[in-house]
Amino acid sequence: DLVELLAGTNTRSADSSSDGNVLPQVKRPHGFNDWAPQTNGEGSAWWFRRQDTQFYGIRCTHQPSPWIGDYGHFLVQPHMGDLPEVLPFSVESATFR
């Protein structure tokens, strides 16, 4: 069976109605760090938003919910040229495993 990692991730910001306020995180059982795509570069607690169209990289985080905030995170960004740049992102074409 597969898990739907995007369930409950469509909350746009702290000012909008909640549909779960969760982040699409992946980790091993009893793991401490979560890995998730970062699609929002504004520096807010909502660094993943389902409707965003840009991919900033994979974020290593301890944040269980946008309401709590994050600490000690870092971003791993794949790039093909000399300098990293924001890449296109679409939930419809993304594969979460």
C-alpha positions in Angstrom: 0.0 0.0 0.0 1.1 3.6 -0.7 0.7 6.6 1.6 -0.8 9.8 0.2 1.9 12.3 1.4 0.0 15.3 0.2 -3.1 14.7 2.3 -3.8 17.8 4.4 -1.2 20.0 2.8 -3.4 22.5 1.0 -3.5 25.2 3.7 -2.2 28.3 2.0 -1.2 30.4 5.0 -2.0 31.2 8.6 -4.8 33.5 7.4 -6.6 30.8 5.4 -8.9 28.0 6.4 -7.1 24.8 7.5 -7.4 21.5 5.7 -4.9 19.8 8.0 -1.8 22.1 8.3 0.5 19.2 7.7 3.7 19.0 5.7 4.6 16.2 3.2 7.4 14.8 5.3 9.3 11.5 5.0 11.5 9.8 7.6 12.4 6.5 8.9 10.5 5.1 11.9 11.6 6.8 15.1 13.6 9.2 13.0 14.5 12.7 14.1 14.9 14.6 10.8 12.2 15.0 8.2 12.8 15.5 4.5 10.3 17.5 2.4 10.1 19.7 -0.7 10.4 23.5 -0.1 8.2 25.4 -2.6 8.0 28.7 -0.8 11.1 30.9 -0.5 9.5 33.7 1.6 11.0 32.4 4.9 7.6 31.7 6.6 6.5 28.6 8.5 4.5 27.6 5.4 7.5 26.7 3.3 5.5 24.0 1.4 2.3 25.0 -0.3 0.6 22.7 -2.7 -0.3 25.4 -5.2 3.2 26.8 -5.5 5.0 26.5 -8.9 8.6 26.8 -7.8 11.0 24.2 -6.2 13.7 25.6 -3.9 15.1 22.2 -2.8 14.7 19.4 -0.3 14.5 20.7 3.2 15.8 18.8 6.2 13.6 19.9 9.1 12.3 19.2 12.6 9.1 21.1 12.1 6.0 18.9 12.8 3.5 21.6 11.7 3.5 25.1 10.3 2.0 26.3 13.6 5.1 25.4 15.6 7.9 26.8 13.4 11.3 25.4 12.5 14.7 25.3 13.9 18.0 23.9 12.7 16.8 23.3 9.2 18.9 23.3 6.0 18.1 23.1 2.3 19.6 20.8 -0.3 19.1 22.2 -3.8 19.9 20.2 -6.9 21.2 22.3 -9.9 22.7 21.7 -13.3 24.6 24.9 -13.9 27.3 26.7 -12.0 24.8 28.5 -9.7 21.7 27.1 -8.0 18.4 28.4 -9.2 14.8 27.9 -8.4 13.3 25.1 -10.5 9.7 24.6 -11.7 7.3 22.6 -9.5 3.9 21.1 -10.0 2.1 18.7 -7.7 0.5 17.0 -10.7 3.9 16.1 -12.2 5.8 15.4 -8.9 6.4 11.9 -7.5 6.5 11.5 -3.7 8.0 8.2 -2.5 
